[in-house]
């Protein structure tokens, strides 16, 4: 795709996650199933947490931190299928986030670095998008973005003739043209508002449902860059029971869009790796690129059972697979952490985007990078 080559899909950049590492650590990372659409949802979440808490107590995690997590669990099922909490010995609760789906299993980890891979993966699955329900009188517009409140508005020029009829006589052709002009004005006004919402939310998807003729006119009025984002689904603006089906179609298209963007990144990675100058593949090459601040997008497969270790220093570029390497370059008292978490910390701290990738996609050691500049 030409568009992806000109403007490749970015990885996640999150200043709020970067701030977590300002705490000294060690860190507690919790991922807990908090399903809301089940009987006794709050009780079940609390049961799961009690089991996890007992394990963490055995690992000497402080009671003060665990008590603070207690307060978050009872209502978490109202916010999403998963609760993520990061806390530190010297900073208390540092981050709370609610994910859309339950984790593979409940996780409680006490380690030198927090586990943020699942949070990154949640966020990259939340694609900013606009929904347009249009008819010949106007449209209902909604915009959704993780970086701002949901937006809802109406668009259109207001009441006017909304369908063609056959009045007969000399006036028929003039009446038909007036209706057609009204539809075109309607579509033009909707297009202006849709374009504004796309720009405000940096939407990557525009889902359109409604009257066939209005949808066709709307496509023609949208700027080319916005029209390229449009996906049409069945349904309409009227309260006829179709909105649940539209919502399901929107969720499906958001998932497809997110997966497509990951696929585009991996395609570009494969191309750059083949040319041998703008990609790094495998732990050794990626760590070297991260230490030079060279990584534009970090590609990570984050397996919960992956406990490979690496070393890091006080600054994000201070990373290596051995303690001796960092000490040789003047880093005092290097610390050991989970390799994937060391890489994500270095990526976020050096301004790289992070993209979580599926397993077995041709990236060595589950770690790759697209580079800002060649070595």
Short mmCIF file of C-alpha atoms in Angstrom, two decimals:
data_model
loop_
_atom_site.label_atom_id
_atom_site.label_comp_id
_atom_site.label_asym_id
_atom_site.label_seq_id
_atom_site.Cartn_x
_atom_site.Cartn_y
_atom_site.Cartn_z
CA UNK A 1 0.00 0.00 0.00
CA UNK A 2 1.41 3.38 -0.96
CA UNK A 3 -0.12 5.07 2.09
CA UNK A 4 1.64 2.74 4.50
CA UNK A 5 4.97 3.30 2.78
CA UNK A 6 4.60 7.09 2.93
CA UNK A 7 3.38 7.12 6.52
CA UNK A 8 4.06 3.76 8.21
CA UNK A 9 1.79 2.80 11.13
CA UNK A 10 3.34 4.02 14.34
CA UNK A 11 3.91 2.08 17.51
CA UNK A 12 2.51 3.23 20.82
CA UNK A 13 4.12 6.28 22.43
CA UNK A 14 2.94 6.86 25.99
CA UNK A 15 4.41 9.51 28.27
CA UNK A 16 2.23 8.30 31.16
CA UNK A 17 3.93 4.90 31.04
CA UNK A 18 7.37 6.48 30.82
CA UNK A 19 6.74 8.26 34.12
CA UNK A 20 6.28 4.97 35.95
CA UNK A 21 10.02 4.30 35.80
CA UNK A 22 10.77 7.46 37.73
CA UNK A 23 10.00 5.38 40.83
CA UNK A 24 12.87 3.34 42.19
CA UNK A 25 11.19 -0.06 42.33
CA UNK A 26 10.93 -2.96 42.74
CA UNK A 27 7.49 -2.94 41.16
CA UNK A 28 4.30 -4.90 41.61
CA UNK A 29 2.47 -5.67 38.36
CA UNK A 30 -1.04 -7.12 38.55
CA UNK A 31 -3.30 -8.29 35.71
CA UNK A 32 -6.61 -9.56 37.05
CA UNK A 33 -9.73 -10.89 35.32
CA UNK A 34 -12.68 -8.63 36.20
CA UNK A 35 -15.50 -9.76 33.91
CA UNK A 36 -18.69 -7.78 34.41
CA UNK A 37 -21.20 -9.80 32.38
CA UNK A 38 -21.35 -12.71 34.83
CA UNK A 39 -23.31 -13.46 37.99
CA UNK A 40 -21.76 -12.10 41.22
CA UNK A 41 -19.10 -10.31 39.17
CA UNK A 42 -17.65 -8.28 42.06
CA UNK A 43 -17.42 -11.33 44.33
CA UNK A 44 -15.63 -13.37 41.66
CA UNK A 45 -13.10 -10.60 41.03
CA UNK A 46 -12.42 -10.36 44.76
CA UNK A 47 -11.99 -14.15 44.98
CA UNK A 48 -9.45 -14.09 42.19
CA UNK A 49 -7.56 -11.26 43.87
CA UNK A 50 -7.50 -13.05 47.23
CA UNK A 51 -5.85 -16.06 45.58
CA UNK A 52 -3.30 -13.86 43.84
CA UNK A 53 -2.71 -11.78 46.96
CA UNK A 54 -1.86 -14.88 49.01
CA UNK A 55 0.85 -15.77 46.49
CA UNK A 56 2.26 -12.24 46.59
CA UNK A 57 2.31 -12.25 50.39
CA UNK A 58 4.50 -15.35 50.23
CA UNK A 59 6.90 -13.30 48.08
CA UNK A 60 7.08 -10.63 50.81
CA UNK A 61 5.23 -7.90 48.89
CA UNK A 62 4.33 -5.26 51.46
CA UNK A 63 0.86 -5.32 52.99
CA UNK A 64 0.47 -1.58 52.32
CA UNK A 65 0.74 -2.07 48.55
CA UNK A 66 -1.57 -5.09 48.56
CA UNK A 67 -4.14 -3.21 50.67
CA UNK A 68 -4.09 -0.39 48.12
CA UNK A 69 -4.89 -2.88 45.34
CA UNK A 70 -7.75 -4.25 47.49
CA UNK A 71 -9.55 -0.93 47.14
CA UNK A 72 -9.48 -1.12 43.34
CA UNK A 73 -10.84 -4.63 42.86
CA UNK A 74 -14.44 -4.42 44.09
CA UNK A 75 -15.64 -2.05 41.33
CA UNK A 76 -13.20 -3.03 38.57
CA UNK A 77 -15.79 -5.27 36.84
CA UNK A 78 -17.75 -2.12 35.98
CA UNK A 79 -14.86 -0.79 33.87
CA UNK A 80 -13.70 -3.70 31.71
CA UNK A 81 -12.72 -7.33 31.51
CA UNK A 82 -9.29 -6.84 33.04
CA UNK A 83 -7.66 -4.72 35.73
CA UNK A 84 -4.00 -3.68 35.43
CA UNK A 85 -2.20 -2.17 38.41
CA UNK A 86 1.42 -1.09 38.77
CA UNK A 87 2.74 -0.14 42.19
CA UNK A 88 6.17 0.42 43.73
CA UNK A 89 7.64 0.09 47.19
CA UNK A 90 8.54 3.77 47.35
CA UNK A 91 5.63 5.21 45.34
CA UNK A 92 2.46 3.27 46.10
CA UNK A 93 -0.03 2.88 43.23
CA UNK A 94 1.59 4.31 40.08
CA UNK A 95 -0.79 3.22 37.34
CA UNK A 96 -4.30 1.77 36.99
CA UNK A 97 -5.85 0.76 33.69
CA UNK A 98 -8.88 -1.30 32.66
CA UNK A 99 -8.53 -3.54 29.64
CA UNK A 100 -11.31 -4.68 27.31
CA UNK A 101 -10.70 -8.43 27.65
CA UNK A 102 -9.51 -10.77 30.44
CA UNK A 103 -5.84 -11.76 30.53
CA UNK A 104 -4.81 -15.29 29.57
CA UNK A 105 -4.45 -15.87 33.29
CA UNK A 106 -4.24 -13.75 36.42
CA UNK A 107 -0.74 -12.40 36.96
CA UNK A 108 0.99 -10.93 40.00
CA UNK A 109 4.71 -10.17 39.62
CA UNK A 110 7.21 -8.50 41.97
CA UNK A 111 10.28 -7.56 39.96
CA UNK A 112 12.84 -4.85 39.24
CA UNK A 113 10.72 -3.47 36.36
CA UNK A 114 6.97 -3.34 35.76
CA UNK A 115 5.33 -5.48 33.12
CA UNK A 116 3.70 -3.11 30.67
CA UNK A 117 3.46 -5.24 27.53
CA UNK A 118 -0.24 -6.11 28.05
CA UNK A 119 -1.13 -2.42 28.54
CA UNK A 120 0.68 -1.54 25.31
CA UNK A 121 -1.19 -4.33 23.51
CA UNK A 122 -4.57 -3.11 24.83
CA UNK A 123 -3.86 0.41 23.67
CA UNK A 124 -2.73 -0.55 20.19
CA UNK A 125 -6.02 -2.45 19.76
CA UNK A 126 -8.03 0.73 20.50
CA UNK A 127 -8.14 2.37 17.08
CA UNK A 128 -9.55 5.95 17.00
CA UNK A 129 -12.65 5.86 14.79
CA UNK A 130 -15.73 7.80 13.67
CA UNK A 131 -19.23 6.35 13.17
CA UNK A 132 -21.67 8.02 10.76
CA UNK A 133 -25.37 7.08 10.65
CA UNK A 134 -26.73 9.03 7.68
CA UNK A 135 -30.04 9.63 5.98
CA UNK A 136 -31.39 12.30 3.66
CA UNK A 137 -32.10 14.71 6.50
CA UNK A 138 -28.68 14.58 8.16
CA UNK A 139 -26.51 12.28 10.24
CA UNK A 140 -25.68 11.19 13.77
CA UNK A 141 -21.91 11.32 14.27
CA UNK A 142 -19.86 9.72 17.02
CA UNK A 143 -16.10 9.77 17.50
CA UNK A 144 -14.05 7.58 19.79
CA UNK A 145 -10.41 8.00 20.77
CA UNK A 146 -8.43 6.78 23.79
CA UNK A 147 -6.89 10.24 24.14
CA UNK A 148 -10.12 12.26 24.55
CA UNK A 149 -13.77 11.95 25.71
CA UNK A 150 -16.29 10.38 23.32
CA UNK A 151 -17.91 12.92 21.00
CA UNK A 152 -21.53 12.80 19.73
CA UNK A 153 -23.22 15.31 17.43
CA UNK A 154 -25.73 15.78 14.63
CA UNK A 155 -24.85 17.11 11.18
CA UNK A 156 -26.87 18.28 8.20
CA UNK A 157 -28.59 21.37 6.88
CA UNK A 158 -31.89 20.69 8.62
CA UNK A 159 -35.38 19.70 7.40
CA UNK A 160 -36.04 19.58 3.67
CA UNK A 161 -37.54 17.30 1.04
CA UNK A 162 -36.27 13.84 1.89
CA UNK A 163 -37.51 11.69 -0.97
CA UNK A 164 -38.36 11.96 -4.63
CA UNK A 165 -42.04 11.82 -5.64
CA UNK A 166 -43.94 12.17 -8.90
CA UNK A 167 -45.96 15.40 -8.62
CA UNK A 168 -46.63 15.42 -12.39
CA UNK A 169 -46.93 18.28 -14.87
CA UNK A 170 -44.28 20.79 -15.85
CA UNK A 171 -42.92 21.08 -12.28
CA UNK A 172 -41.88 17.43 -11.90
CA UNK A 173 -38.33 17.74 -13.25
CA UNK A 174 -37.72 20.95 -11.27
CA UNK A 175 -38.96 19.29 -8.05
CA UNK A 176 -36.80 16.22 -8.61
CA UNK A 177 -33.74 18.43 -9.11
CA UNK A 178 -34.52 20.42 -5.95
CA UNK A 179 -34.61 17.20 -3.93
CA UNK A 180 -31.32 16.07 -5.50
CA UNK A 181 -29.72 19.43 -4.66
CA UNK A 182 -30.95 19.10 -1.06
CA UNK A 183 -29.33 15.67 -0.76
CA UNK A 184 -26.04 16.99 -2.11
CA UNK A 185 -26.06 19.93 0.31
CA UNK A 186 -26.83 17.49 3.12
CA UNK A 187 -23.92 15.22 2.14
CA UNK A 188 -21.56 18.19 1.83
CA UNK A 189 -22.41 19.43 5.34
CA UNK A 190 -22.01 15.93 6.80
CA UNK A 191 -18.66 15.57 5.03
CA UNK A 192 -17.37 18.79 6.62
CA UNK A 193 -18.26 17.58 10.12
CA UNK A 194 -16.88 14.08 9.53
CA UNK A 195 -13.59 15.54 8.31
CA UNK A 196 -13.34 17.73 11.41
CA UNK A 197 -13.92 14.74 13.69
CA UNK A 198 -11.34 12.64 11.85
CA UNK A 199 -8.77 15.41 12.24
CA UNK A 200 -9.62 16.05 15.90
CA UNK A 201 -9.34 12.39 16.90
CA UNK A 202 -6.71 11.31 14.36
CA UNK A 203 -9.19 8.59 13.39
CA UNK A 204 -7.95 5.65 11.39
CA UNK A 205 -11.40 4.30 10.52
CA UNK A 206 -14.75 5.83 9.48
CA UNK A 207 -17.71 3.45 9.66
CA UNK A 208 -20.74 4.61 7.66
CA UNK A 209 -24.28 3.19 7.69
CA UNK A 210 -27.52 4.52 6.27
CA UNK A 211 -29.38 5.52 3.16
CA UNK A 212 -27.60 4.18 0.08
CA UNK A 213 -27.87 7.37 -1.97
CA UNK A 214 -26.74 9.61 0.90
CA UNK A 215 -23.78 7.33 1.65
CA UNK A 216 -22.73 7.45 -2.00
CA UNK A 217 -22.99 11.25 -2.06
CA UNK A 218 -21.08 11.48 1.22
CA UNK A 219 -18.20 9.44 -0.17
CA UNK A 220 -18.01 11.84 -3.09
CA UNK A 221 -17.84 14.90 -0.81
CA UNK A 222 -15.17 13.60 1.57
CA UNK A 223 -11.53 14.55 1.00
CA UNK A 224 -9.59 11.68 -0.52
CA UNK A 225 -7.58 11.04 2.64
CA UNK A 226 -10.81 10.65 4.67
CA UNK A 227 -12.71 8.69 2.02
CA UNK A 228 -9.87 6.14 2.10
CA UNK A 229 -10.79 5.39 5.74
CA UNK A 230 -14.47 4.64 5.03
CA UNK A 231 -16.01 1.20 5.61
CA UNK A 232 -19.74 0.74 4.93
CA UNK A 233 -21.96 -1.49 7.06
CA UNK A 234 -25.64 -2.38 6.95
CA UNK A 235 -28.13 -0.43 9.10
CA UNK A 236 -29.39 3.09 9.38
CA UNK A 237 -30.11 6.14 11.43
CA UNK A 238 -33.62 5.18 12.54
CA UNK A 239 -34.25 3.38 15.82
CA UNK A 240 -35.15 0.11 14.09
CA UNK A 241 -33.04 -2.26 16.16
CA UNK A 242 -30.10 -2.18 13.75
CA UNK A 243 -27.76 -0.28 16.07
CA UNK A 244 -26.69 -3.40 17.99
CA UNK A 245 -25.70 -5.00 14.69
CA UNK A 246 -23.86 -1.82 13.70
CA UNK A 247 -21.99 -1.87 17.02
CA UNK A 248 -20.89 -5.45 16.36
CA UNK A 249 -19.71 -4.52 12.88
CA UNK A 250 -17.80 -1.54 14.27
CA UNK A 251 -16.03 -3.74 16.85
CA UNK A 252 -15.09 -6.21 14.14
CA UNK A 253 -13.73 -3.49 11.85
CA UNK A 254 -11.71 -1.93 14.68
CA UNK A 255 -10.08 -5.34 15.35
CA UNK A 256 -9.40 -5.84 11.64
CA UNK A 257 -7.92 -2.34 11.36
CA UNK A 258 -5.60 -2.88 14.34
CA UNK A 259 -4.44 -6.25 12.99
CA UNK A 260 -3.91 -4.76 9.54
CA UNK A 261 -1.68 -2.04 10.97
CA UNK A 262 0.45 -4.63 12.76
CA UNK A 263 0.66 -6.55 9.48
CA UNK A 264 1.80 -3.42 7.65
CA UNK A 265 4.53 -2.81 10.23
CA UNK A 266 5.75 -6.40 9.90
CA UNK A 267 5.74 -6.13 6.10
CA UNK A 268 7.86 -2.99 6.28
CA UNK A 269 10.17 -4.67 8.81
CA UNK A 270 10.65 -7.62 6.45
CA UNK A 271 11.43 -5.26 3.54
CA UNK A 272 13.91 -3.19 5.54
CA UNK A 273 15.59 -6.27 6.97
CA UNK A 274 16.01 -7.58 3.42
CA UNK A 275 17.79 -4.37 2.46
CA UNK A 276 19.97 -4.70 5.54
CA UNK A 277 20.09 -1.09 6.66
CA UNK A 278 16.95 0.12 8.46
CA UNK A 279 15.93 -2.82 10.65
CA UNK A 280 17.40 -4.72 13.57
CA UNK A 281 16.49 -8.36 14.17
CA UNK A 282 17.07 -10.29 17.37
CA UNK A 283 18.14 -9.40 20.90
CA UNK A 284 21.76 -8.46 20.20
CA UNK A 285 20.99 -6.16 17.25
CA UNK A 286 17.96 -4.53 18.90
CA UNK A 287 19.75 -3.91 22.21
CA UNK A 288 22.63 -2.29 20.32
CA UNK A 289 20.18 -0.05 18.42
CA UNK A 290 18.30 0.89 21.60
CA UNK A 291 21.53 1.83 23.35
CA UNK A 292 22.27 4.25 20.48
CA UNK A 293 18.77 5.80 20.54
CA UNK A 294 18.35 4.50 16.99
CA UNK A 295 14.99 2.72 17.24
CA UNK A 296 11.91 4.28 15.63
CA UNK A 297 9.56 1.36 16.28
CA UNK A 298 10.25 -1.52 18.66
CA UNK A 299 8.55 -4.82 17.81
CA UNK A 300 8.04 -7.11 20.79
CA UNK A 301 6.43 -10.48 21.30
CA UNK A 302 5.51 -10.53 25.01
CA UNK A 303 4.87 -14.04 26.30
CA UNK A 304 3.84 -14.23 29.95
CA UNK A 305 6.10 -17.27 30.38
CA UNK A 306 9.13 -15.56 28.85
CA UNK A 307 11.47 -14.90 31.79
CA UNK A 308 14.73 -14.23 29.94
CA UNK A 309 16.81 -11.72 31.87
CA UNK A 310 18.84 -8.66 30.90
CA UNK A 311 20.60 -5.76 32.62
CA UNK A 312 19.83 -2.06 32.79
CA UNK A 313 21.20 1.13 34.29
CA UNK A 314 19.67 4.41 35.48
CA UNK A 315 19.11 5.80 31.97
CA UNK A 316 16.91 4.06 29.35
CA UNK A 317 19.78 3.50 26.84
CA UNK A 318 21.78 1.65 29.52
CA UNK A 319 20.86 -1.90 28.51
CA UNK A 320 22.82 -5.10 27.87
CA UNK A 321 22.51 -8.85 28.11
CA UNK A 322 25.37 -8.97 30.62
CA UNK A 323 26.25 -7.00 33.74
CA UNK A 324 29.91 -6.81 32.75
CA UNK A 325 29.11 -4.99 29.50
CA UNK A 326 27.38 -2.11 31.32
CA UNK A 327 30.07 -1.91 33.97
CA UNK A 328 32.70 -1.69 31.25
CA UNK A 329 30.95 1.43 29.96
CA UNK A 330 30.83 3.09 33.37
CA UNK A 331 27.33 2.17 34.57
CA UNK A 332 27.45 1.76 38.34
CA UNK A 333 25.38 -0.93 40.03
CA UNK A 334 23.51 -2.33 37.00
CA UNK A 335 20.24 -4.07 37.85
CA UNK A 336 18.71 -7.21 36.43
CA UNK A 337 15.19 -7.36 34.98
CA UNK A 338 13.05 -9.38 32.62
CA UNK A 339 14.48 -8.95 29.11
CA UNK A 340 11.20 -7.90 27.45
CA UNK A 341 10.57 -5.28 30.15
CA UNK A 342 14.13 -3.94 29.83
CA UNK A 343 13.56 -3.51 26.08
CA UNK A 344 10.18 -1.80 26.48
CA UNK A 345 11.60 0.59 29.10
CA UNK A 346 14.47 1.49 26.78
CA UNK A 347 12.12 1.94 23.83
CA UNK A 348 9.69 4.24 25.59
CA UNK A 349 12.51 6.13 27.27
CA UNK A 350 14.27 6.87 23.97
CA UNK A 351 11.13 7.98 22.12
CA UNK A 352 10.51 4.78 20.16
CA UNK A 353 7.03 3.54 19.39
CA UNK A 354 6.19 0.10 20.78
CA UNK A 355 4.18 -2.49 18.88
CA UNK A 356 3.33 -5.86 20.41
CA UNK A 357 3.46 -8.55 17.75
CA UNK A 358 2.11 -12.11 17.57
CA UNK A 359 4.45 -15.12 17.84
CA UNK A 360 6.05 -16.83 14.86
CA UNK A 361 6.05 -13.84 12.51
CA UNK A 362 9.67 -14.09 11.42
CA UNK A 363 11.16 -11.79 14.07
CA UNK A 364 14.20 -13.38 15.69
CA UNK A 365 14.04 -13.91 19.46
CA UNK A 366 10.65 -12.13 19.47
CA UNK A 367 12.41 -8.75 19.27
CA UNK A 368 12.84 -6.51 16.23
CA UNK A 369 13.10 -2.82 15.38
CA UNK A 370 12.61 -0.33 12.59
CA UNK A 371 15.40 2.22 12.75
CA UNK A 372 15.50 6.00 12.47
CA UNK A 373 18.85 5.89 10.72
CA UNK A 374 21.24 3.24 9.50
CA UNK A 375 24.14 2.18 11.76
#
